[in-house]
Coordinates of C-alpha atoms in Angstrom, one line a residue:
Chain A
M1 CA -31.3 65.4 -33.0
K2 CA -27.7 65.6 -31.7
T3 CA -29.7 64.7 -28.1
F4 CA -31.4 62.1 -29.9
L5 CA -28.3 61.3 -31.5
L6 CA -26.4 60.5 -27.6
I7 CA -29.7 58.6 -26.6
F8 CA -29.2 56.2 -29.4
L9 CA -25.3 55.9 -28.4
I10 CA -25.7 55.2 -24.9
I11 CA -28.6 52.8 -25.5
F12 CA -27.7 50.7 -28.3
A13 CA -24.0 51.5 -29.0
L14 CA -22.7 51.2 -25.2
P15 CA -24.2 48.0 -24.1
T16 CA -22.5 46.4 -27.6
Y17 CA -19.1 47.7 -26.6
A18 CA -19.3 46.9 -22.9
Q19 CA -21.0 43.0 -24.3
K20 CA -17.3 42.9 -26.4
M21 CA -15.5 43.6 -23.4
T22 CA -17.7 41.2 -21.7
A23 CA -16.6 38.3 -24.0
Y24 CA -13.1 38.9 -24.1
K25 CA -12.9 38.8 -19.9
F26 CA -14.9 35.8 -20.0
L27 CA -12.6 34.3 -22.2
K28 CA -9.6 35.0 -20.5
Q29 CA -11.1 33.8 -17.2
K30 CA -12.7 30.9 -19.0
S31 CA -9.0 30.1 -20.4
L32 CA -7.4 30.7 -16.7
E33 CA -10.0 27.9 -15.5
N34 CA -9.8 25.5 -18.1
K35 CA -6.2 25.5 -18.2
P36 CA -5.2 21.9 -18.1
E37 CA -3.1 21.8 -15.0
A38 CA -0.6 18.2 -14.6
T39 CA -1.0 17.2 -10.9
F40 CA 2.4 15.8 -11.0
N41 CA 4.2 16.2 -14.6
K42 CA 3.1 16.6 -17.9
Y43 CA 4.0 13.0 -18.7
E44 CA 1.5 11.8 -16.2
D45 CA -1.2 10.5 -18.1
I46 CA 1.7 8.5 -20.7
I47 CA 3.7 7.0 -17.7
S48 CA 0.8 5.9 -15.6
G49 CA -1.0 4.9 -18.7
S50 CA 2.3 2.5 -19.5
L51 CA 2.3 1.1 -15.8
A52 CA -0.9 -0.1 -16.9
F53 CA -0.2 -1.4 -19.7
A54 CA 2.8 -3.1 -18.5
I55 CA 0.7 -4.5 -15.4
G56 CA -2.3 -5.3 -17.4
N57 CA 0.1 -7.4 -19.6
I58 CA 2.1 -9.3 -17.3
G59 CA -1.1 -10.5 -15.2
Y60 CA -2.4 -11.1 -18.9
F61 CA -0.1 -13.8 -19.6
T62 CA 1.1 -15.0 -16.4
T63 CA -2.7 -15.6 -14.8
D64 CA -4.3 -18.9 -15.0
S65 CA -7.9 -17.9 -14.1
S66 CA -10.2 -16.8 -17.3
T67 CA -12.0 -14.3 -15.3
L68 CA -8.9 -11.9 -14.1
K69 CA -7.5 -12.5 -18.0
I70 CA -10.4 -10.9 -19.2
A71 CA -10.0 -8.2 -16.1
Y72 CA -6.1 -7.8 -17.0
S73 CA -6.7 -7.4 -20.8
G74 CA -9.3 -4.2 -19.8
V75 CA -6.6 -3.0 -17.8
Q76 CA -4.2 -3.5 -20.8
T77 CA -7.3 -1.6 -23.1
V78 CA -7.7 1.1 -20.6
G79 CA -3.9 1.8 -20.4
I80 CA -3.2 2.1 -23.9
I81 CA -6.2 4.5 -24.1
G82 CA -4.7 6.6 -21.3
V83 CA -1.1 6.7 -22.8
G84 CA -3.4 8.0 -26.2
H85 CA -5.1 10.8 -23.9
G86 CA -1.5 11.3 -22.6
I87 CA -0.5 11.9 -26.1
Y88 CA -3.3 14.0 -27.0
D89 CA -2.9 16.0 -24.2
F90 CA 0.5 16.6 -24.8
Y91 CA 0.0 17.9 -29.0
Y92 CA -3.4 19.5 -28.1
P93 CA -2.9 23.3 -28.1
H94 CA -4.8 25.1 -25.4
F95 CA -7.6 26.3 -27.3
E96 CA -8.9 29.1 -25.1
S97 CA -5.4 30.4 -24.2
R98 CA -4.0 30.2 -27.7
L99 CA -7.0 32.2 -29.2
L100 CA -6.3 34.9 -26.7
E101 CA -2.7 35.2 -26.9
L102 CA -4.0 35.8 -30.9
L103 CA -6.3 38.3 -29.8
S104 CA -4.7 40.3 -27.7
R105 CA -1.5 40.5 -30.4
K106 CA -1.6 44.3 -31.4
K107 CA -1.4 45.7 -35.0
M108 CA -1.9 42.4 -36.4
T109 CA -3.1 42.1 -40.2
R110 CA -5.9 40.0 -41.8
G111 CA -3.8 37.6 -43.0
E112 CA -2.0 36.9 -39.6
L113 CA -4.8 36.5 -37.4
A114 CA -6.0 34.0 -40.0
D115 CA -2.9 32.4 -40.1
G116 CA -2.6 32.0 -36.5
Y117 CA -6.6 30.7 -36.6
V118 CA -5.9 28.1 -39.1
G119 CA -2.9 26.6 -37.6
L120 CA -4.4 26.5 -34.3
L121 CA -7.5 24.1 -36.1
G122 CA -4.7 22.3 -37.6
E123 CA -2.7 21.7 -34.5
M124 CA -6.0 21.0 -32.7
D125 CA -6.9 18.0 -35.3
R126 CA -3.2 16.8 -35.6
A127 CA -3.4 16.5 -31.9
K128 CA -6.5 13.9 -32.4
R129 CA -5.5 12.1 -34.8
I130 CA -2.1 11.2 -33.5
S131 CA -3.4 10.6 -30.2
V132 CA -6.2 7.6 -32.2
L133 CA -3.4 6.5 -34.2
W134 CA -0.8 5.9 -31.3
S135 CA -3.6 4.1 -29.5
S136 CA -5.8 2.0 -32.2
S137 CA -1.8 0.8 -33.3
L138 CA -1.3 -0.2 -30.1
L139 CA -4.9 -2.0 -29.3
T140 CA -4.4 -4.0 -32.8
M141 CA -0.9 -4.9 -31.7
Q142 CA -2.3 -5.9 -28.2
Y143 CA -5.5 -7.8 -29.4
A144 CA -3.6 -9.9 -31.6
L145 CA -0.9 -10.9 -29.2
N146 CA -3.7 -11.5 -26.8
A147 CA -5.1 -14.0 -29.3
F148 CA -2.3 -15.3 -31.1
I149 CA 0.4 -15.5 -27.9
S150 CA -1.0 -16.5 -25.2
K151 CA -1.8 -20.1 -24.5
D152 CA -5.2 -21.7 -22.8
V153 CA -7.6 -18.9 -24.4
S154 CA -11.1 -19.9 -25.2
Q155 CA -12.0 -20.1 -29.2
D156 CA -14.8 -17.7 -28.0
M157 CA -12.3 -15.1 -26.5
K158 CA -9.8 -15.3 -29.6
D159 CA -12.6 -14.0 -32.1
I160 CA -13.8 -11.4 -29.4
Y161 CA -10.2 -10.0 -29.9
L162 CA -9.3 -10.9 -33.6
F163 CA -12.3 -8.8 -33.9
L164 CA -11.6 -5.7 -31.7
G165 CA -8.3 -5.8 -33.5
G166 CA -9.7 -5.6 -37.0
V167 CA -12.0 -2.3 -35.9
N168 CA -8.5 -0.7 -34.2
A169 CA -6.7 -1.9 -37.5
I170 CA -9.5 0.0 -39.7
I171 CA -9.2 3.1 -37.3
A172 CA -5.4 3.4 -37.4
T173 CA -5.5 2.9 -40.9
Y174 CA -8.0 5.7 -41.3
S175 CA -6.4 8.1 -38.9
Y176 CA -3.2 7.5 -40.8
F177 CA -3.6 8.4 -44.3
Y178 CA -7.3 11.2 -43.6
K179 CA -5.9 14.5 -42.5
S180 CA -8.3 17.4 -42.2
D181 CA -7.9 20.4 -44.7
Y182 CA -7.3 22.3 -41.7
E183 CA -4.3 20.0 -40.7
E184 CA -3.5 19.9 -44.3
Y185 CA -2.8 23.1 -44.2
Y186 CA -0.8 23.2 -41.1
T187 CA 2.0 20.6 -42.1
H188 CA 1.7 22.4 -45.5
Q189 CA 3.1 25.7 -43.4
T190 CA 5.0 24.3 -41.3
R191 CA 7.1 21.6 -43.3
P192 CA 10.5 22.4 -43.6
K193 CA 11.6 24.4 -47.2
V194 CA 14.9 23.1 -48.0
G195 CA 16.4 25.2 -51.1
A196 CA 19.9 25.5 -52.9
F197 CA 20.9 27.9 -55.4
I198 CA 24.3 28.2 -57.4
M199 CA 25.3 31.3 -59.8
P200 CA 27.9 32.7 -61.0
G201 CA 30.0 35.1 -58.9
I202 CA 30.4 38.7 -60.1
N203 CA 34.3 38.9 -60.3
E204 CA 34.9 35.3 -60.6
G205 CA 33.8 31.3 -59.9
T206 CA 30.4 30.7 -58.9
K207 CA 28.8 30.6 -55.9
A208 CA 26.5 27.8 -54.3
G209 CA 24.2 27.9 -51.0
L210 CA 21.9 25.8 -49.0
S211 CA 18.9 27.1 -47.3
F212 CA 17.0 25.0 -45.0
T213 CA 13.8 27.2 -43.3
K214 CA 11.4 26.0 -40.8
S215 CA 8.8 27.7 -39.2
W216 CA 7.2 26.5 -35.6
Chain B
M1 CA -13.6 -10.1 7.7
H2 CA -14.4 -9.2 4.2
F3 CA -12.8 -7.8 1.5
I4 CA -15.9 -6.4 -0.3
K5 CA -18.3 -4.1 1.5
P6 CA -21.1 -1.6 1.1
E7 CA -20.8 0.8 -1.1
S8 CA -16.6 0.2 -1.0
N9 CA -14.9 1.9 -4.0
F10 CA -11.6 0.6 -5.0
T11 CA -9.1 1.7 -3.0
Q12 CA -11.1 0.5 0.7
I13 CA -10.9 -2.7 -0.7
I14 CA -7.2 -3.2 -1.0
T15 CA -6.3 -0.9 1.9
L16 CA -8.9 -3.0 4.4
D17 CA -10.9 0.2 4.7
A18 CA -7.3 1.8 6.0
C19 CA -8.1 4.9 3.4
A20 CA -9.8 7.4 5.4
T21 CA -6.7 10.5 5.1
I22 CA -6.1 9.6 1.7
Q23 CA -7.3 13.0 -0.1
S24 CA -5.3 12.5 -3.6
N25 CA -7.2 9.2 -5.6
K26 CA -10.3 9.7 -6.9
D27 CA -13.5 8.1 -5.2
M28 CA -12.3 8.6 -1.8
V29 CA -16.1 9.4 -0.4
G30 CA -16.7 5.7 0.2
C31 CA -13.8 5.5 2.4
N32 CA -14.7 8.9 4.6
P33 CA -17.3 11.3 4.1
A34 CA -15.4 14.1 5.5
L35 CA -13.3 13.9 2.1
F36 CA -16.0 15.0 0.0
P37 CA -15.2 18.5 -0.3
Y38 CA -11.9 17.4 -1.7
Q39 CA -13.6 15.3 -4.4
K40 CA -14.3 17.0 -7.8
D41 CA -15.7 14.3 -9.6
E42 CA -19.2 14.4 -10.9
G43 CA -21.4 12.3 -13.0
L44 CA -23.0 9.4 -12.8
R45 CA -21.0 5.9 -12.3
M46 CA -21.9 2.6 -12.2
G47 CA -19.7 0.2 -10.4
L48 CA -19.6 -3.7 -9.4
S49 CA -17.0 -5.2 -7.2
T50 CA -16.9 -9.6 -7.1
I51 CA -14.6 -12.0 -5.4
T52 CA -13.6 -14.1 -8.7
D53 CA -11.3 -16.2 -7.9
G54 CA -10.6 -18.6 -4.1
D55 CA -11.4 -21.5 -3.1
S56 CA -14.9 -20.1 -1.8
V57 CA -16.2 -18.2 -4.6
E58 CA -18.5 -21.0 -5.9
V59 CA -19.7 -22.0 -2.8
G60 CA -20.5 -18.3 -1.4
Q61 CA -22.6 -17.8 -4.8
K62 CA -24.5 -21.4 -4.7
L63 CA -25.8 -20.7 -1.0
L64 CA -26.6 -17.4 -2.0
F65 CA -28.4 -17.5 -5.4
D66 CA -29.5 -21.2 -5.5
P67 CA -31.7 -23.0 -3.8
I68 CA -29.6 -25.0 -0.8
K69 CA -29.3 -28.9 -0.6
E70 CA -27.6 -31.1 1.7
E71 CA -25.3 -32.8 -0.5
F72 CA -24.1 -29.7 -1.2
L73 CA -23.6 -28.8 2.3
R74 CA -22.2 -32.1 2.9
E75 CA -19.9 -31.7 0.1
I76 CA -18.5 -28.2 1.7
F77 CA -18.1 -29.8 4.8
Q78 CA -15.3 -32.7 3.5
D79 CA -13.3 -30.6 1.1
H80 CA -13.2 -27.0 2.9
P81 CA -15.1 -26.4 6.6
F82 CA -14.8 -22.3 5.9
S83 CA -16.3 -20.4 2.9
S84 CA -17.2 -16.9 2.3
W85 CA -17.8 -14.6 -0.5
G86 CA -18.9 -11.0 -1.3
A87 CA -20.0 -8.6 -3.8
N88 CA -21.7 -5.5 -4.4
S89 CA -22.8 -3.4 -7.1
I90 CA -23.7 0.6 -7.2
I91 CA -25.0 3.2 -9.3
Q92 CA -24.0 6.5 -8.1
L93 CA -24.6 9.9 -8.9
R94 CA -22.6 12.6 -8.2
T95 CA -22.9 16.3 -8.0
G96 CA -21.0 19.2 -6.0
K97 CA -23.6 19.2 -3.5
F98 CA -23.7 15.4 -2.5
Y99 CA -23.4 12.0 -3.7
L100 CA -27.1 9.6 -4.1
S101 CA -26.2 5.9 -4.6
Y102 CA -28.0 2.9 -5.0
D103 CA -26.4 -0.7 -4.2
P104 CA -28.7 -3.0 -5.8
I105 CA -27.2 -6.0 -4.6
L106 CA -24.7 -6.4 -2.0
V107 CA -23.9 -10.0 -0.5
N108 CA -22.1 -11.3 2.1
A109 CA -21.8 -15.6 2.8
D110 CA -19.9 -17.2 5.3
V111 CA -20.4 -20.7 6.2
F112 CA -18.4 -23.3 8.9
V113 CA -19.3 -26.5 8.9
F114 CA -17.5 -28.2 12.4
N115 CA -17.5 -30.5 14.4
P116 CA -16.8 -33.9 12.6
A117 CA -18.7 -36.3 15.0
S118 CA -22.1 -34.6 14.4
P119 CA -21.5 -31.8 11.6
E120 CA -23.0 -28.7 12.5
V121 CA -23.2 -25.4 10.0
A122 CA -22.8 -22.2 11.4
M123 CA -24.0 -19.9 8.4
S124 CA -24.2 -16.3 8.2
L125 CA -26.3 -15.1 4.6
V126 CA -27.4 -11.5 4.5
K127 CA -28.2 -10.1 1.0
S128 CA -29.4 -6.4 1.2
N129 CA -30.0 -3.3 -0.6
R130 CA -29.3 0.3 -0.1
L131 CA -29.8 4.1 -1.0
N132 CA -27.5 6.1 0.2
I133 CA -26.4 9.8 0.2
S134 CA -23.3 11.4 1.1
S135 CA -21.8 14.9 1.4
G136 CA -19.7 16.6 3.5
I137 CA -18.3 20.4 4.1
E138 CA -15.1 22.1 4.9
A139 CA -15.6 23.4 8.4
I140 CA -12.6 25.1 9.4
N141 CA -9.6 26.8 6.8
N142 CA -6.8 29.0 8.5
D143 CA -3.4 28.9 8.7
V144 CA -3.3 26.0 10.9
M145 CA -5.4 23.9 10.1
Q146 CA -8.3 22.3 7.8
L147 CA -11.3 20.9 9.5
S148 CA -13.9 18.6 7.4
L149 CA -16.9 16.9 8.4
G150 CA -19.1 14.6 6.2
T151 CA -22.1 12.4 6.7
K152 CA -23.8 9.3 4.7
V153 CA -27.1 8.2 5.9
Y154 CA -28.5 5.4 4.2
Y155 CA -31.9 3.5 4.3
Y156 CA -31.7 -0.3 3.6
R157 CA -33.2 -4.0 3.1
S158 CA -31.9 -6.7 4.2
E159 CA -32.8 -10.5 4.0
Y160 CA -30.4 -12.5 6.4
Y161 CA -29.9 -15.9 8.0
Q162 CA -27.5 -16.0 11.0
D163 CA -27.5 -19.4 12.8
S164 CA -26.6 -22.9 12.7
F165 CA -28.1 -26.3 12.7
F166 CA -27.0 -30.0 12.5
L167 CA -26.6 -31.5 9.2
S168 CA -28.5 -34.3 10.5
Q169 CA -31.3 -32.0 10.7
L170 CA -31.4 -31.8 7.1
T171 CA -33.0 -35.2 7.0
S172 CA -35.9 -34.7 9.1
Q173 CA -36.6 -30.8 7.9
D174 CA -37.0 -28.8 4.7
V175 CA -34.1 -26.8 3.4
D176 CA -36.2 -23.9 3.1
E177 CA -37.8 -24.2 6.8
L178 CA -34.7 -25.0 8.5
I179 CA -32.9 -21.8 6.9
D180 CA -35.3 -19.0 7.1
F181 CA -34.6 -15.8 5.9
K182 CA -35.3 -12.9 8.1
K183 CA -35.9 -9.2 7.0
K184 CA -34.8 -5.6 8.6
N185 CA -35.0 -2.7 7.2
G186 CA -34.2 1.0 8.4
I187 CA -32.3 4.0 8.4
A188 CA -28.7 4.3 9.7
G189 CA -25.6 6.6 8.9
D190 CA -22.1 7.2 9.3
V191 CA -20.5 10.6 10.8
S192 CA -17.1 11.4 10.0
T193 CA -14.2 14.0 10.3
F194 CA -11.0 14.7 8.9
I195 CA -8.2 17.0 10.2
Q196 CA -5.0 18.1 8.5
F197 CA -2.6 20.6 9.3
K198 CA -0.7 23.0 7.5
D199 CA 2.6 21.5 9.0
S200 CA 3.0 18.7 6.5
W201 CA 5.3 17.2 9.6
L202 CA 2.0 16.9 11.5
P203 CA 0.0 13.9 10.7
K204 CA -4.0 13.9 8.8
I205 CA -6.5 12.5 11.5
S206 CA -9.6 11.1 11.0
F207 CA -12.4 9.9 13.3
I208 CA -15.5 7.7 11.9
V209 CA -18.6 6.6 13.3
K210 CA -20.1 3.9 11.0
N211 CA -23.8 2.5 11.1
L212 CA -25.2 4.8 13.8
N213 CA -28.7 3.4 14.3
S214 CA -28.0 0.3 12.5
T215 CA -30.3 -2.5 13.9
F216 CA -27.8 -4.9 13.2
N217 CA -25.6 -5.9 16.5
N218 CA -23.2 -8.2 17.6
K219 CA -23.2 -9.9 20.8
D220 CA -20.3 -11.0 22.6
S221 CA -21.8 -14.3 23.1
D222 CA -22.5 -14.5 19.5
I223 CA -19.3 -13.6 18.2
L224 CA -17.3 -15.7 20.6
S225 CA -19.8 -19.0 19.8
E226 CA -18.4 -21.6 17.9
N227 CA -21.6 -22.4 16.3
Q228 CA -22.6 -19.1 15.6
M229 CA -21.4 -16.8 12.2
R230 CA -21.2 -13.3 12.5
T231 CA -19.5 -10.3 10.1
I232 CA -17.8 -8.0 11.7
M233 CA -17.0 -4.1 11.0
I234 CA -20.0 -4.4 8.3
Y235 CA -23.5 -4.0 9.3
E236 CA -23.2 -3.0 13.0
M237 CA -22.3 0.7 14.6
Y238 CA -18.6 0.6 15.1
S239 CA -15.8 3.5 14.8
R240 CA -12.3 4.0 13.6
A241 CA -9.6 6.3 14.4
A242 CA -6.8 7.1 12.0
I243 CA -3.9 8.8 11.2
G244 CA -2.1 9.3 8.3
Y245 CA 0.9 10.7 6.1
D246 CA 1.5 11.2 2.5
Y247 CA 4.4 12.2 0.9
K248 CA 4.1 14.0 -3.0
T249 CA 7.0 13.7 -5.5
Q250 CA 6.9 14.9 -9.2
W251 CA 6.5 11.2 -9.9
G252 CA 3.4 10.8 -7.8
I253 CA 2.3 10.5 -3.9
F254 CA 2.5 8.4 -1.4
N255 CA 0.4 7.5 1.1
A256 CA 0.5 6.0 4.4
E257 CA -2.1 5.1 7.1
I258 CA -2.8 3.2 10.4
N259 CA -6.3 2.7 11.0
A260 CA -8.0 1.3 14.3
P261 CA -11.2 -0.1 14.8
F262 CA -13.2 -0.1 17.9
S263 CA -16.4 -1.2 18.8
K264 CA -19.6 0.6 19.6
F265 CA -18.8 4.4 19.8
Y266 CA -15.0 3.7 20.7
E267 CA -15.9 1.5 23.4
D268 CA -12.8 -1.6 22.6
L269 CA -10.4 -1.3 20.8
Y270 CA -10.1 -4.2 17.8
S271 CA -6.6 -4.6 18.2
E272 CA -6.5 -7.7 16.3
Y273 CA -7.8 -5.6 13.1
I274 CA -5.6 -2.6 13.3
V275 CA -4.5 -2.1 9.4
G276 CA -2.0 -0.4 8.0
S277 CA -1.7 0.8 4.3
L278 CA 0.4 2.1 2.2
N279 CA -0.8 3.5 -1.2
Y280 CA 0.8 4.8 -4.2
S281 CA -0.6 7.3 -7.0
L282 CA -0.2 8.5 -10.3
S283 CA -2.4 10.6 -12.3
R284 CA -5.1 7.9 -13.0
F285 CA -3.0 4.7 -11.3
S286 CA -2.9 3.5 -8.3
T287 CA -1.4 0.8 -6.4
S288 CA -2.1 -0.1 -2.7
L289 CA -0.8 -2.5 -0.5
S290 CA -2.2 -3.3 3.4
Y291 CA -1.5 -5.5 6.3
S292 CA -3.7 -6.4 9.4
K293 CA -3.1 -9.7 11.7
Y294 CA -5.5 -11.9 10.1
Q295 CA -5.9 -10.1 6.5
Q296 CA -3.3 -8.7 3.4
A297 CA -4.2 -7.1 0.4
F298 CA -2.4 -5.8 -2.5
G299 CA -3.6 -4.6 -5.8
F300 CA -3.8 -1.7 -8.3
N301 CA -6.8 0.4 -10.8
F302 CA -6.6 2.3 -13.7
G303 CA -9.2 4.8 -14.3
S304 CA -10.0 6.8 -17.6
K305 CA -12.2 9.1 -18.4
I306 CA -15.6 6.6 -19.0
A307 CA -13.8 3.5 -17.4
S308 CA -11.7 2.0 -14.6
I309 CA -11.1 -1.1 -13.5
G310 CA -8.9 -2.7 -10.8
I311 CA -7.3 -6.0 -9.8
F312 CA -6.7 -7.3 -6.0
Y313 CA -5.8 -10.3 -4.5
G314 CA -5.8 -10.9 -0.6
T315 CA -5.1 -13.5 1.4
S316 CA -6.8 -13.7 4.8
R317 CA -7.7 -16.5 8.0
P318 CA -10.9 -15.4 8.1
L319 CA -11.9 -17.6 11.5
G320 CA -8.5 -15.4 13.3
D321 CA -7.3 -17.3 16.2
F322 CA -10.0 -20.0 15.8
S323 CA -8.7 -21.8 12.9
N324 CA -5.5 -21.9 10.8
Q325 CA -7.5 -22.1 7.9
K326 CA -6.5 -19.8 5.1
E327 CA -8.2 -18.0 2.1
N328 CA -6.5 -17.2 -0.8
V329 CA -8.6 -14.7 -3.0
A330 CA -8.7 -12.4 -5.9
G331 CA -11.2 -10.1 -7.1
V332 CA -12.4 -7.5 -9.7
R333 CA -13.8 -3.9 -9.6
G334 CA -14.8 -2.5 -12.4
E335 CA -16.5 0.7 -13.0
V336 CA -18.3 2.7 -16.1
S337 CA -18.6 6.4 -15.9
L338 CA -21.4 8.8 -17.7

């Protein structure tokens, strides 16, 4: 019977154990592979997006050619999307390495693990929402400017800009108000807690205090 | 001399091809197939480049896509003796091993009307499509240097007209008879090498031989002749040698290159077409400036993950010393990735 048990263990239990090790290793390897690497600095997407946004605007409002106007509004749009992407990268927690960090902590309670995991999901949702909020608000503003401020824009183009502006305004409003449950929980947890107390002193007078707690 | 050439990417257009040693930009395989091992993008892309603004845009488009009419040629002669236009489109599949691309439309049009006493029209109209495959390997990577080799092989089908006629012939002859497009097809290719040293004081070097086995050739007599128009450094076999430097800072990378073209296999140096270019790029934004004796260009490109758009401005003296006429152009290149 003992021999049978041993064989059973070797056949079934060991591979499972080995698999667990591999999955952890795999996650470790993936985390290294996918680690976002800035070629120059961590603001590069925001800076290059802003450059395109600036050039797109200068070009759009100075060129007389209608074809180049369209091309420049393309540059504005791509620039704003680039800025949004940069904001996303800036806020986005690197999922694999953060999960790995969480898993490699020793002596962690179930509550702590849940806190870390829910917080991570919350942060991810928040990064997505904030980048969409920024880029669609900027796009709404941009298309409105393109339609109203610029001279010699044909009525057709004006209608297109207003339509695009409207769509972006809806997206911006939605992303301002709609928070996922995870994000809601995460922001609630990290919201600073302010407290005040007044209590009678033991010997004489009263004691008063103010507390401010914020967790990151 | 054209700004837009076969399979040209944006950097190629604004640097006037002086981009064979620029590693930092994306999409550099068009400049130099030997840069293939240093490119990481994969996926499917579609792109279109065209000259959108300039005195000749309408003329070029009409010549290529509309039936040619006598009055039209007379009009050109009156207000603009020389006109040229070019555009290309591309669908490209990028994998880690090779790039496969198809250019459905690739057009170059040049027309020159001269001799006021008895007006004569010299024209070069080329419409073609191509199927290209490019790849490259890193052959040497040691403590001293890195050397890579690249190649592009393509199958082309071209329809072209390169000849001249008198305007007066149009009254007696049909335009279709007079402007008879010839057809050529075949297989040709580029080979190239790229060398960089670990010591950053030494320059990066590149050699490219283009259009090996191409059936287009430019005879000296045709190039020098007044009544023949020829595009140079596009369809015929020619070669290039380049040296370049880069300087990387936290706020972006600067590249400088000097690129010298030669006829055939490094036979005669085209000293008038030596180009100097300066390029700056940060993340997905890049801008370049280039200068040669007859042609100057400036432009910027911005890309996101799904699309990229570039705008360029250029000025050229398309007929060189032959005529003082100047051409100012503006163009756009757009790309979508799937």
